[in-house]
Tab-separated table of C-alpha atoms in Angstrom:
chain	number	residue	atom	x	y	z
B	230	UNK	CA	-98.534	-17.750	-55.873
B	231	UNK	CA	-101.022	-17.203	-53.542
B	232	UNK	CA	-103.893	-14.147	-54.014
B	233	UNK	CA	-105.935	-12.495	-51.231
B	234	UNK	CA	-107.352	-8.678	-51.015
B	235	UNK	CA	-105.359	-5.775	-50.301
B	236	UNK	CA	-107.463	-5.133	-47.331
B	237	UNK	CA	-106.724	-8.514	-45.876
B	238	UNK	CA	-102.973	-7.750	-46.039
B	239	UNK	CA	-102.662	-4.750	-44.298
B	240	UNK	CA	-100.475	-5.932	-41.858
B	241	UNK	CA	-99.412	-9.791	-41.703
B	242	UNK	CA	-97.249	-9.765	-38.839
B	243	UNK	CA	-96.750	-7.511	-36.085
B	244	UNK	CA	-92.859	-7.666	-35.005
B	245	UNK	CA	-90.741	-6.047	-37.484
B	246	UNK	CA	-89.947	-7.626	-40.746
B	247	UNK	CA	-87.104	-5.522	-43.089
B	248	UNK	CA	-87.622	-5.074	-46.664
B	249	UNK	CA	-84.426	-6.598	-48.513
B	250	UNK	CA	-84.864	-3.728	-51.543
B	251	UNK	CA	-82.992	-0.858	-50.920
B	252	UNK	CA	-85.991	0.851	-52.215
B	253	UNK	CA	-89.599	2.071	-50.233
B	254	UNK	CA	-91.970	-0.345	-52.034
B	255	UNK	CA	-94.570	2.246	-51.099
B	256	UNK	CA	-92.982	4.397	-53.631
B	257	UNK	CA	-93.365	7.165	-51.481
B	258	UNK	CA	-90.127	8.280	-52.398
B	259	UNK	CA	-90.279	7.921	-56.180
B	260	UNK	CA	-88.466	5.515	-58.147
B	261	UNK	CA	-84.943	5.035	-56.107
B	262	UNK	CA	-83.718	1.895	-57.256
B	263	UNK	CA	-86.283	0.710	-59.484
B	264	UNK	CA	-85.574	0.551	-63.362
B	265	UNK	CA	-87.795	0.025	-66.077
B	266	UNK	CA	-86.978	-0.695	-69.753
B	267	UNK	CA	-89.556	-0.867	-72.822
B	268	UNK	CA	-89.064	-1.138	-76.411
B	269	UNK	CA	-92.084	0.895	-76.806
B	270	UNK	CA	-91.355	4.683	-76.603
B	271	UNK	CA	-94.202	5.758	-75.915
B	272	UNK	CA	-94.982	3.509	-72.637
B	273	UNK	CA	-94.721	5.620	-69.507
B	274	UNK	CA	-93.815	4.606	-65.622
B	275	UNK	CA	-95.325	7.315	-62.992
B	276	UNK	CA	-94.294	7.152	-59.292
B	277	UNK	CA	-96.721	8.771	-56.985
B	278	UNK	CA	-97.652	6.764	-54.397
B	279	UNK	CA	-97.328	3.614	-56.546
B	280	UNK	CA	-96.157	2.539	-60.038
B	281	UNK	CA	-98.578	3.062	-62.651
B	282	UNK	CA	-97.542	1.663	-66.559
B	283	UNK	CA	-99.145	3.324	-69.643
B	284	UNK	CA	-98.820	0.655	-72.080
B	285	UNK	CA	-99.589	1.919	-75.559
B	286	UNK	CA	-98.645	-0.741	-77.663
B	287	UNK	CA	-98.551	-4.982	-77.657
B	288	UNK	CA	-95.324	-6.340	-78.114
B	289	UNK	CA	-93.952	-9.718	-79.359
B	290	UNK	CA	-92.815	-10.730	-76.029
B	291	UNK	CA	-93.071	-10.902	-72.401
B	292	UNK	CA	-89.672	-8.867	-71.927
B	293	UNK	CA	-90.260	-6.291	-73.632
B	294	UNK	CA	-91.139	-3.843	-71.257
B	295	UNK	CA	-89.688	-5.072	-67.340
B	296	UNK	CA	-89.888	-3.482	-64.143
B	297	UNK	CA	-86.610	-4.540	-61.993
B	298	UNK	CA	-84.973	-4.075	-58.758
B	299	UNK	CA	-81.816	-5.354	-57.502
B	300	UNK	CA	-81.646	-8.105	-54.382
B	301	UNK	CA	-79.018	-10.113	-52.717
B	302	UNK	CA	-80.268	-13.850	-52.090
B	303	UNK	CA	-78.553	-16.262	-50.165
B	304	UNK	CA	-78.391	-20.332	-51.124
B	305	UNK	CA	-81.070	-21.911	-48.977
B	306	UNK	CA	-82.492	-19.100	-46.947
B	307	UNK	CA	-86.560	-18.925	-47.712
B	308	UNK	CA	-87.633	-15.502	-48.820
B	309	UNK	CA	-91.091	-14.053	-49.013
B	310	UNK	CA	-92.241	-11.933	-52.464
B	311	UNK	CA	-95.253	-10.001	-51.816
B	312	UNK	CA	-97.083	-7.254	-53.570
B	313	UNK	CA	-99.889	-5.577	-54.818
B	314	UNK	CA	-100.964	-5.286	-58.160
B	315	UNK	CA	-104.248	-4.588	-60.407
B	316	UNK	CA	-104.927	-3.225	-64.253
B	317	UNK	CA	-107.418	-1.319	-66.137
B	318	UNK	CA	-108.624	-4.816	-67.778
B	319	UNK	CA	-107.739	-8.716	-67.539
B	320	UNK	CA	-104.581	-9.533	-68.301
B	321	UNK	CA	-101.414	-11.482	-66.739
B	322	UNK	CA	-98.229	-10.446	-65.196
B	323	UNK	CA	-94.968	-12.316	-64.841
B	324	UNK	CA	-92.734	-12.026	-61.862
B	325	UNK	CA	-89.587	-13.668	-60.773
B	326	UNK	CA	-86.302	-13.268	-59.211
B	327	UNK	CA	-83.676	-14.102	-61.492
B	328	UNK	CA	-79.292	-13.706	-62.019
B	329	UNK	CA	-79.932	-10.763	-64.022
B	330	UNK	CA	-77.669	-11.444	-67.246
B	331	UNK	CA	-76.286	-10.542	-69.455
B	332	UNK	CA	-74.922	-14.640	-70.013
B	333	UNK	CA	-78.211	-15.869	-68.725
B	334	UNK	CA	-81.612	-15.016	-66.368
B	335	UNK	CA	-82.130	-18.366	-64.582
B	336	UNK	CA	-84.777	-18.254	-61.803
B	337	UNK	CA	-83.325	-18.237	-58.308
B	338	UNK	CA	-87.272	-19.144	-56.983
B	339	UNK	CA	-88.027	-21.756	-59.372
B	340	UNK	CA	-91.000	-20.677	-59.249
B	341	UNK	CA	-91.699	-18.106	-62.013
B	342	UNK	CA	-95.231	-17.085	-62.114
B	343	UNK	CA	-97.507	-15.758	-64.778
B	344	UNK	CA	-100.652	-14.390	-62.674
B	345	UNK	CA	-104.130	-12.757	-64.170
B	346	UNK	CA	-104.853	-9.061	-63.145
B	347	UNK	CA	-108.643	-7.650	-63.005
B	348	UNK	CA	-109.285	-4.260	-62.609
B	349	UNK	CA	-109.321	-4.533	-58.477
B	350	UNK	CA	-105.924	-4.620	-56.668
B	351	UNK	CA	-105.002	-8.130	-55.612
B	352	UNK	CA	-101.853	-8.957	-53.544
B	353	UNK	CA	-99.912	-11.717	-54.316
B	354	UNK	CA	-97.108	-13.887	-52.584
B	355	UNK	CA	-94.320	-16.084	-53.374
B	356	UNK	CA	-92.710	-18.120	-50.639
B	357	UNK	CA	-89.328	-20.018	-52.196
B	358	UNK	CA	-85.800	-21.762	-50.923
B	359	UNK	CA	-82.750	-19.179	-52.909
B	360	UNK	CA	-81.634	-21.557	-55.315
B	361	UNK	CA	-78.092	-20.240	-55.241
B	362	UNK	CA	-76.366	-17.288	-53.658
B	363	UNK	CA	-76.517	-14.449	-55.571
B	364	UNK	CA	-75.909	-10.768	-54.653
B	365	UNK	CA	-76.443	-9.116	-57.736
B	366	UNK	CA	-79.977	-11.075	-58.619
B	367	UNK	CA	-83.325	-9.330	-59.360
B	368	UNK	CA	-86.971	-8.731	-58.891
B	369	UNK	CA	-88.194	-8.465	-62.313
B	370	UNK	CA	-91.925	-7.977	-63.772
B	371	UNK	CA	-92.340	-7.926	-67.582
B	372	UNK	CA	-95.348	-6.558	-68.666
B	373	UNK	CA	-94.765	-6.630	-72.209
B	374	UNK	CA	-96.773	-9.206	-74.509
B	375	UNK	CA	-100.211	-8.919	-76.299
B	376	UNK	CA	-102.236	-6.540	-74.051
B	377	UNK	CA	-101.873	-3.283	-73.676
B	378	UNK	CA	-103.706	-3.041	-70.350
B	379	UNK	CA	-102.295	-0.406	-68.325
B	380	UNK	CA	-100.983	-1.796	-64.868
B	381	UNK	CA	-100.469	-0.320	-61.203
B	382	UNK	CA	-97.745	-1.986	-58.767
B	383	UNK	CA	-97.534	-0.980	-55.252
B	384	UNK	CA	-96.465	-2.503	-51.522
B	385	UNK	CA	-93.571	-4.585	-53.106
B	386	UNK	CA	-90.763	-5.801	-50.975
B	387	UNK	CA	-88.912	-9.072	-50.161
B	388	UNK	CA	-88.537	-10.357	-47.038
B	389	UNK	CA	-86.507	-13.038	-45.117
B	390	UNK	CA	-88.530	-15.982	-43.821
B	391	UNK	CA	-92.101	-16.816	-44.641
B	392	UNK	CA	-94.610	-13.818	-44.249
B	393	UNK	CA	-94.566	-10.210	-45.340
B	394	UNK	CA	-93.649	-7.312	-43.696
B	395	UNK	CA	-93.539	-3.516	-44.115
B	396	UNK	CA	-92.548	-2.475	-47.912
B	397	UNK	CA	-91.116	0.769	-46.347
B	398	UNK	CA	-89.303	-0.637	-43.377
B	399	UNK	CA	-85.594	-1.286	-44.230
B	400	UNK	CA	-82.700	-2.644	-41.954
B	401	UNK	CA	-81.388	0.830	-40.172
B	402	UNK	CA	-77.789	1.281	-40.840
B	403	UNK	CA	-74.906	-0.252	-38.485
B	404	UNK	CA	-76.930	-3.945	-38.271
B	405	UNK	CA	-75.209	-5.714	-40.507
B	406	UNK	CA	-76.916	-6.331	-44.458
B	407	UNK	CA	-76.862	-9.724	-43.507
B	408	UNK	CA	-76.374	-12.299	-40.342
B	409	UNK	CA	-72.848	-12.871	-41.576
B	410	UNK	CA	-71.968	-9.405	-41.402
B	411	UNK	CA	-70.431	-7.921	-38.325
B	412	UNK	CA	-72.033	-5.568	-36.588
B	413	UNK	CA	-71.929	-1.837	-37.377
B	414	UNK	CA	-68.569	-0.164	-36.471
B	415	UNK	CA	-67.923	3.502	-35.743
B	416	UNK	CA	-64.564	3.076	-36.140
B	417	UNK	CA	-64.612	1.388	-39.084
B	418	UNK	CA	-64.170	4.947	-41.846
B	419	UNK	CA	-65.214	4.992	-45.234
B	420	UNK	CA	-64.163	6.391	-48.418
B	421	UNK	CA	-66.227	6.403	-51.628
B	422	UNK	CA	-64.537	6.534	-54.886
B	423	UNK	CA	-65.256	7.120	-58.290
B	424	UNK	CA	-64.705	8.332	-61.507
B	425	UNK	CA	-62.420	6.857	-64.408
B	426	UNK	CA	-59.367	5.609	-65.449
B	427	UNK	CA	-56.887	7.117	-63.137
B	428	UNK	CA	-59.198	6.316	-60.552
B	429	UNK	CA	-59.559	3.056	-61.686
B	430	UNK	CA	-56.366	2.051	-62.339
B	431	UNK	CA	-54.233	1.588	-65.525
B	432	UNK	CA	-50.731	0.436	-64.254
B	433	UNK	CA	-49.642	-3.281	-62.993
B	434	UNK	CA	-49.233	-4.787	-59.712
B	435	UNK	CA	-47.766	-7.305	-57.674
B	436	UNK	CA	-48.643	-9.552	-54.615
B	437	UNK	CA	-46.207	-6.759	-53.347
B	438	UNK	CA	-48.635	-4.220	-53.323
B	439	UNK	CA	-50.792	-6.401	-50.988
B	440	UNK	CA	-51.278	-4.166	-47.619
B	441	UNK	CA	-51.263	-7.078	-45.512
B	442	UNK	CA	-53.679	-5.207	-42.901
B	443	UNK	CA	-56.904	-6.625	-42.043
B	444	UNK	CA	-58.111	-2.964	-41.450
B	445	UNK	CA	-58.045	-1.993	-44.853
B	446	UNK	CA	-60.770	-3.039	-46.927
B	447	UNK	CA	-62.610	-2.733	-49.587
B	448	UNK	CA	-66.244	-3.659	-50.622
B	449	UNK	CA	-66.416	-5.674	-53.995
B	450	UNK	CA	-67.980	-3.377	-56.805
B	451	UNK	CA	-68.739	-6.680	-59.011
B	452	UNK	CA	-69.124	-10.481	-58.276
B	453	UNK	CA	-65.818	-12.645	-59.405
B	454	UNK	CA	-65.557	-16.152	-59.797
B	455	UNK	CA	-62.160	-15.842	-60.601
B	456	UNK	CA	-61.109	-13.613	-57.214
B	457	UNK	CA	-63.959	-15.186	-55.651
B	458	UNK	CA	-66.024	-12.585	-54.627
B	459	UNK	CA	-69.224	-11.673	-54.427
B	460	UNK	CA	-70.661	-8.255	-55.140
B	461	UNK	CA	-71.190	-6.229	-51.859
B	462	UNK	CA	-69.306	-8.016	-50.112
B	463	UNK	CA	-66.241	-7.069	-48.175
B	464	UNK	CA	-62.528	-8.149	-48.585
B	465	UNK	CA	-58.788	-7.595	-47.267
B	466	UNK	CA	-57.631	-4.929	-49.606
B	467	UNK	CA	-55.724	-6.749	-52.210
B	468	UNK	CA	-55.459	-5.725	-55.762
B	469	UNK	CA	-57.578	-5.466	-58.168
B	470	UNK	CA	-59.770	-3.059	-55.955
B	471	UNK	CA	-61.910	-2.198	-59.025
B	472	UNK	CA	-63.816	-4.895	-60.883
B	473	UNK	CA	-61.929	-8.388	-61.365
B	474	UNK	CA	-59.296	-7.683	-63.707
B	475	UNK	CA	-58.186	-4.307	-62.700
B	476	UNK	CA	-54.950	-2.574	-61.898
B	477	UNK	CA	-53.239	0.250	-59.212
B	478	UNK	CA	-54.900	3.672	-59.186
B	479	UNK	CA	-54.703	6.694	-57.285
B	480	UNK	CA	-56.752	4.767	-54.496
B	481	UNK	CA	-54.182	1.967	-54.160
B	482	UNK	CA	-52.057	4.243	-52.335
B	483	UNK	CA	-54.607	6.480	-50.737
B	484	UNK	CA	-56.107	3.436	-48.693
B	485	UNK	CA	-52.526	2.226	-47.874
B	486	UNK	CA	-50.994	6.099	-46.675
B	487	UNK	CA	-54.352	6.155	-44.466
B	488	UNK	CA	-54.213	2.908	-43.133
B	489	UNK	CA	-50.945	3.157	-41.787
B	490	UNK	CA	-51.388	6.957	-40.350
B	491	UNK	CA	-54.644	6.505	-38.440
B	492	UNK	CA	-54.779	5.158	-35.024
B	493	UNK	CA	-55.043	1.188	-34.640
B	494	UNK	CA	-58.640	1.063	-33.602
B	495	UNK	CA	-59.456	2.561	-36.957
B	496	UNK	CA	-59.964	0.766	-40.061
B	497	UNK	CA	-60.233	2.230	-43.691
B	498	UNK	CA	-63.022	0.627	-46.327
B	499	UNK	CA	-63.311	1.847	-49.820
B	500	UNK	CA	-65.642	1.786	-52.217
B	501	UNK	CA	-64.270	1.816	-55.916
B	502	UNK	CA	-67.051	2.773	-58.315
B	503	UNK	CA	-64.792	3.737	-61.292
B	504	UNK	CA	-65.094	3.205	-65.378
B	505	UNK	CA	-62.206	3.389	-67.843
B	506	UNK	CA	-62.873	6.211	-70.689
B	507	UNK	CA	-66.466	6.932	-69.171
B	508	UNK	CA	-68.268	10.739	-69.291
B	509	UNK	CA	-69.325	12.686	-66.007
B	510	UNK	CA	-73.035	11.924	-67.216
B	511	UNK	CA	-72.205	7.906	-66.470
B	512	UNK	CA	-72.718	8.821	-62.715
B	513	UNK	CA	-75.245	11.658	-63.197
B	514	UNK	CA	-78.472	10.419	-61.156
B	515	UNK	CA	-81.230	9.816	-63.656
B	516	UNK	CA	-78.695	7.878	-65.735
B	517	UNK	CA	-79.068	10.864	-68.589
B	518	UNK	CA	-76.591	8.272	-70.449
B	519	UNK	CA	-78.190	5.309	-69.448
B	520	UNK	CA	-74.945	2.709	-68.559
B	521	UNK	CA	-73.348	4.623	-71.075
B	522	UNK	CA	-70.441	3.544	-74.151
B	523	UNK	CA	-68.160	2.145	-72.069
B	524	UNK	CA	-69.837	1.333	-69.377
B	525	UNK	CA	-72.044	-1.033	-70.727
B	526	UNK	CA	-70.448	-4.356	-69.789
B	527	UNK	CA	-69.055	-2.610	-67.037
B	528	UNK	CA	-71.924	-1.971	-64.527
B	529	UNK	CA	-73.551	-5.174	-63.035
B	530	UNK	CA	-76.721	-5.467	-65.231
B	531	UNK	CA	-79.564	-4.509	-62.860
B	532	UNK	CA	-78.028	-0.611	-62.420
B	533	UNK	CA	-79.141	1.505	-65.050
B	534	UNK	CA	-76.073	4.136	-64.623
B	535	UNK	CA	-73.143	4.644	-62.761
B	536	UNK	CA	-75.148	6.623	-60.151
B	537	UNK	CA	-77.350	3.783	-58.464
B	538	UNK	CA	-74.399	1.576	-58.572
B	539	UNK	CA	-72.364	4.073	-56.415
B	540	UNK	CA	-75.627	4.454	-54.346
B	541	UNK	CA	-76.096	1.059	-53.963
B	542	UNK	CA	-72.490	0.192	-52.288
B	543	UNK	CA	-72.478	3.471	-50.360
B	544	UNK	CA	-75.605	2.371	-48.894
B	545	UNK	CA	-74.362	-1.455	-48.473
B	546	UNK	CA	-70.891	0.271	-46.682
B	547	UNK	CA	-72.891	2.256	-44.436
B	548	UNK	CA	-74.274	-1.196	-42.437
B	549	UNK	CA	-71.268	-1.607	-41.123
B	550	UNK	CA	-69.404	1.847	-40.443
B	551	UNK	CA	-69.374	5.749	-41.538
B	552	UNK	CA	-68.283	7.754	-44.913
B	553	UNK	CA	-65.707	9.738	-44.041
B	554	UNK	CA	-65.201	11.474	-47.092
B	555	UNK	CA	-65.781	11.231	-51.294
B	556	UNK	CA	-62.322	10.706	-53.397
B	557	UNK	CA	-62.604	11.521	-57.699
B	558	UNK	CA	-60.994	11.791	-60.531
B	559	UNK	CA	-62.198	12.087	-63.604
B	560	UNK	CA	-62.455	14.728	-66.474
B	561	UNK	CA	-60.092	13.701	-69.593
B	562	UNK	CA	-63.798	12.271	-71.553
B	563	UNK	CA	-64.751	15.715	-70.362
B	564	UNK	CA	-61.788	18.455	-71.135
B	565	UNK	CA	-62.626	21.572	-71.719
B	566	UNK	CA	-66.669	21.351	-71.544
B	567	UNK	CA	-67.556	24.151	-68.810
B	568	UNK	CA	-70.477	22.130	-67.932
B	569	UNK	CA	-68.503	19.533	-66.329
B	570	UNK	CA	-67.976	21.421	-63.441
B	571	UNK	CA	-71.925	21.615	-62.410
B	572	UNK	CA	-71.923	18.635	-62.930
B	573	UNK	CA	-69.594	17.178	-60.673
B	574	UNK	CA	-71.661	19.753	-57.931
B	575	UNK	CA	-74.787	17.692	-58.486
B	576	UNK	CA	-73.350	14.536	-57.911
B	577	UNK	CA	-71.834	15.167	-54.710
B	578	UNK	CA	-74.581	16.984	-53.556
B	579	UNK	CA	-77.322	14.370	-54.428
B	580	UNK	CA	-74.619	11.975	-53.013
B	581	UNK	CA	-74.870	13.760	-49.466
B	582	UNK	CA	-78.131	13.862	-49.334
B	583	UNK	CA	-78.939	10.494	-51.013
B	584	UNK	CA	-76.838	9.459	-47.843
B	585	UNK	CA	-76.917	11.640	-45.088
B	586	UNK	CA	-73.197	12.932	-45.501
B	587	UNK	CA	-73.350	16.330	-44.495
B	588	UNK	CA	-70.488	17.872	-45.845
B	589	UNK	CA	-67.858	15.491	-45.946
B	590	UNK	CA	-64.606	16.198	-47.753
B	591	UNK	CA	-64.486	16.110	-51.368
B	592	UNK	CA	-61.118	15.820	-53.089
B	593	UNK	CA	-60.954	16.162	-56.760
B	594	UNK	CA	-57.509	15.562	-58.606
B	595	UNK	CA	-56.046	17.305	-61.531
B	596	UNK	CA	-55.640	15.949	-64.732
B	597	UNK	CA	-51.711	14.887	-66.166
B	598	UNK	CA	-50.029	18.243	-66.689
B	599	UNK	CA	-49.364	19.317	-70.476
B	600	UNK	CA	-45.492	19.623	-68.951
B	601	UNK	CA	-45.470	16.176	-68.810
B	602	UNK	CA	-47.228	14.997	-72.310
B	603	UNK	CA	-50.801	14.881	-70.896
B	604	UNK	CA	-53.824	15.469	-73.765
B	605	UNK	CA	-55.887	16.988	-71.105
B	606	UNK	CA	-54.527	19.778	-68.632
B	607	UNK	CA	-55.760	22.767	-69.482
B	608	UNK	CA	-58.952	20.871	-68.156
B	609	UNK	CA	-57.202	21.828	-64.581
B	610	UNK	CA	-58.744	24.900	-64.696
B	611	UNK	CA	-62.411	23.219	-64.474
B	612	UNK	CA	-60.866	20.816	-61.764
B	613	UNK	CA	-59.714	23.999	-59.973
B	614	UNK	CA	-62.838	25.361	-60.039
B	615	UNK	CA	-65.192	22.864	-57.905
B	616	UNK	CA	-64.352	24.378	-54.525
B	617	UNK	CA	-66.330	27.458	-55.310
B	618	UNK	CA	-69.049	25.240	-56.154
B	619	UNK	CA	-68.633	22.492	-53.604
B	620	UNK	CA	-68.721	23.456	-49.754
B	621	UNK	CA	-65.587	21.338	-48.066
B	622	UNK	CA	-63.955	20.479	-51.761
B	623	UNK	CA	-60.251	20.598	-52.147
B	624	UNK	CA	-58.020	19.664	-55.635
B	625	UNK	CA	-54.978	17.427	-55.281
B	626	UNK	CA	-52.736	18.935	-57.202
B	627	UNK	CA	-51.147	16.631	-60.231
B	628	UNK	CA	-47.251	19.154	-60.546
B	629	UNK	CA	-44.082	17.388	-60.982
B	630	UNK	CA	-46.377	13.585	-61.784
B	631	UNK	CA	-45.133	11.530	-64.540
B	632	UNK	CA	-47.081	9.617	-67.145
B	633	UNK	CA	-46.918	6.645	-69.366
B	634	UNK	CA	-49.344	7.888	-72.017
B	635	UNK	CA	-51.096	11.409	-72.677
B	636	UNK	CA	-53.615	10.738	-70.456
B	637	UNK	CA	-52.444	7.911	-68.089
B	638	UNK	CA	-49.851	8.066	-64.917
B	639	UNK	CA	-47.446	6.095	-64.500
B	640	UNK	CA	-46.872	3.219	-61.550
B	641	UNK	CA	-44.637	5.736	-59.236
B	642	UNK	CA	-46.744	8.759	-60.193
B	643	UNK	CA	-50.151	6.937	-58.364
B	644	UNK	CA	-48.204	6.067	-55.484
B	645	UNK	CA	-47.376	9.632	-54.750
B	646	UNK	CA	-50.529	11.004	-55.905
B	647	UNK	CA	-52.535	8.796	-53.712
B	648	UNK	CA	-50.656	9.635	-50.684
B	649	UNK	CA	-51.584	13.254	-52.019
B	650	UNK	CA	-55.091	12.617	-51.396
B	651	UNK	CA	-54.468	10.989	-47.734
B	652	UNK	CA	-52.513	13.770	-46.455
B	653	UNK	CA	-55.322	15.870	-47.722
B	654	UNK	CA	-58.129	13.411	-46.160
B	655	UNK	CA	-55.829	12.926	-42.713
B	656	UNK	CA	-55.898	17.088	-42.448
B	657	UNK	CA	-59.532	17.325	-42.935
B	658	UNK	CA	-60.741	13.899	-40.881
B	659	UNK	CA	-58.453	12.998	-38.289
């Protein structure tokens, strides 16, 4: 790594160069989709402008305390790392970009750096080949160790080819996250979905359920070797739609009924952000649960909650075409706490302003009916509740829906209750 002065590095190039993080590297705009973690508890991360550490104790290790972001590299493509960086006394930094665990961290630079830090800022690039292809890799800076030096990051970003650019210029949306991408589609609608097991899916499938439709598709929530694909990218909607070993949901049926009702220039994306057994607070912004019980091997490592992860795709599906609308369900972790409700308001309405939405359709489905052996109906009445809370929220209704467990529908009972939801969406969109 290279070191020259802040002033120096003002601007390195005049034509536009986009930031690959999702996030301003100003930090303008807070934290967004940086995460830090610290075995200390008492170590504090401020965003004001830049990222100032309070370290208040040495630690064993490096890794100890880390400052991450997510990026998407690409097998042979050169990238430029640049930031700034000082502390309040000598001491070193490590940075890197690495596969982000949890089976291993291996650099994707081959370069990792250790670098010394005065007390004036300094700003520092890295110029590398991408190893490998990875879309779920990440920036990482661990500033744990033997000092306890407090430290001040600012102006980070990545950038394709060899120079800097703007830390607070991003890609706008509709060009395409990458040059294999085609370009941004207006016709191309979008549904984000999340919640948990219903939505994810509990009951089997066959290569019958396949909608054989190019215009359906769905953007892949993890990366899988074994369905090879790669996280954030997109694929012909065939099952699993959630993670790599999933099953058919209530969204199954929802992108199929659409699909087949809208006109042919239209095509229907999804994006399944859904975890088995997991509480409202998993997708909560702030991550009040962190990854959560269950979701901790369930989230690709580098999102601290459920909430980023969501963001992340939404923001990935909006390169190429428009969110139509939000589809949930979720609330059996939840029955009967009247605080679920509010909840489920702040999430949508951080999620429409997070991404521009306005108020796009919300629809919200009730839980298995008591009628028909479910643990968790009289948790209806929340679920019934959300459109006084929720401008342009509606609740598919659950009557007459068969399960296979007390919490769980069955294989029929998802077909029909996705096609529930798409009548609903159809009404309020087309």
């Amino acid at each position: 790594m290279n070191n020259y002065s802040k002033t120096e590095s003002t601007k390195l190039n005049s034509s536009v160069i986009y930031n690959l993080l999702e996030s301003d590297g100003t930090f303008s705009q807070g934290q967004e989709f940086f995460n830090y973690f610290s075995l200390a508890p008492n170590d504090v991360v401020v965003f004001n402008g830049s990222a100032d550490f309070t370290i208040t104790q040495a630690s064993q290790n490096i890794y100890d305390f880390q400052f991450t972001h997510p990026v998407s590299l690409t097998s042979g493509r050169e990238y430029t790392l640049c930031f700034d960086a000082k502390a309040d006394g000598n001491r070193t930094l490590y940075v890197d970009i690495d596969s982000a665990g949890p089976d291993s961290y291996d650099s994707l630079t081959n370069q990792p750096s250790t670098l010394p830090l005065n007390i004036n800022y300094q700003t520092f690039t890295l110029t590398f080949t991408a190893v490998t292809t990875d879309a779920t890799a990440r920036l990482v800076f661990h500033l744990g160790g033997n000092s306890t030096h407090d430290v001040e990051l600012d102006n980070i970003g990545v950038y394709e080819g060899g120079i800097c650019g703007e830390p607070n210029v991003h890609k706008p949306a509709g060009s395409g996250s990458d040059p294999s991408d085609t370009s941004f589609d207006p016709n191309f609608h979008i549904y984000l979905a999340f919640g948990q097991s219903n939505m994810e899916g509990t009951a089997p499938f066959t290569t019958a359920d396949y909608i054989n439709d190019p215009r359906a598709q769905i953007i892949s929530n993890f990366t899988c070797p074994n369905l090879r694909r790669v996280y954030g990218e997109w694929f012909e909607a065939q099952q699993p739609y959630f993670g790599c070993f999933g099953s058919i949901g209530v969204s199954d049926s929802f992108v199929q009924s659409l699909v087949a009702r809208v006109p042919a220039n239209i095509s229907i994306g999804l994006v399944p952000t859904a975890i088995g057994g997991s509480d409202i607070a998993l997708f909560e912004k702030g991550a009040p649960i962190g990854r959560g019980n269950i979701g901790t091997e369930r989230i690709p490592a580098h999102f601290d909650g459920g909430y980023n992860w969501l963001l992340d795709l939404a923001k990935k599906a909006q390169r190429r075409g428009v969110i139509k609308g939000i589809i949930f369900h979720q609330g059996e972790t939840n029955t009967s706490q009247p605080q679920w409700k509010n909840k489920v308001s702040s999430i949508i309405e951080n999620l429409r302003q997070d991404l521009d939405l306005g108020d796009v359709p919300f629809l919200a489905g009730e839980l298995l009916y008591r009628s028909a052996g479910g643990c968790c109906g009289i948790h209806n009445t929340e679920v019934n509740f959300l459109p006084e809370l929720i401008n342009n929220a509606h609740v598919i209704p659950a009557h007459g829906l068969e399960g296979v467990d007390n919490a769980h529908f069955s294989y029929n009972a998802y077909k029909i209750f996705g096609e529930r939801y798409a009548d609903k969406m159809f009404e309020l969109v087309y």
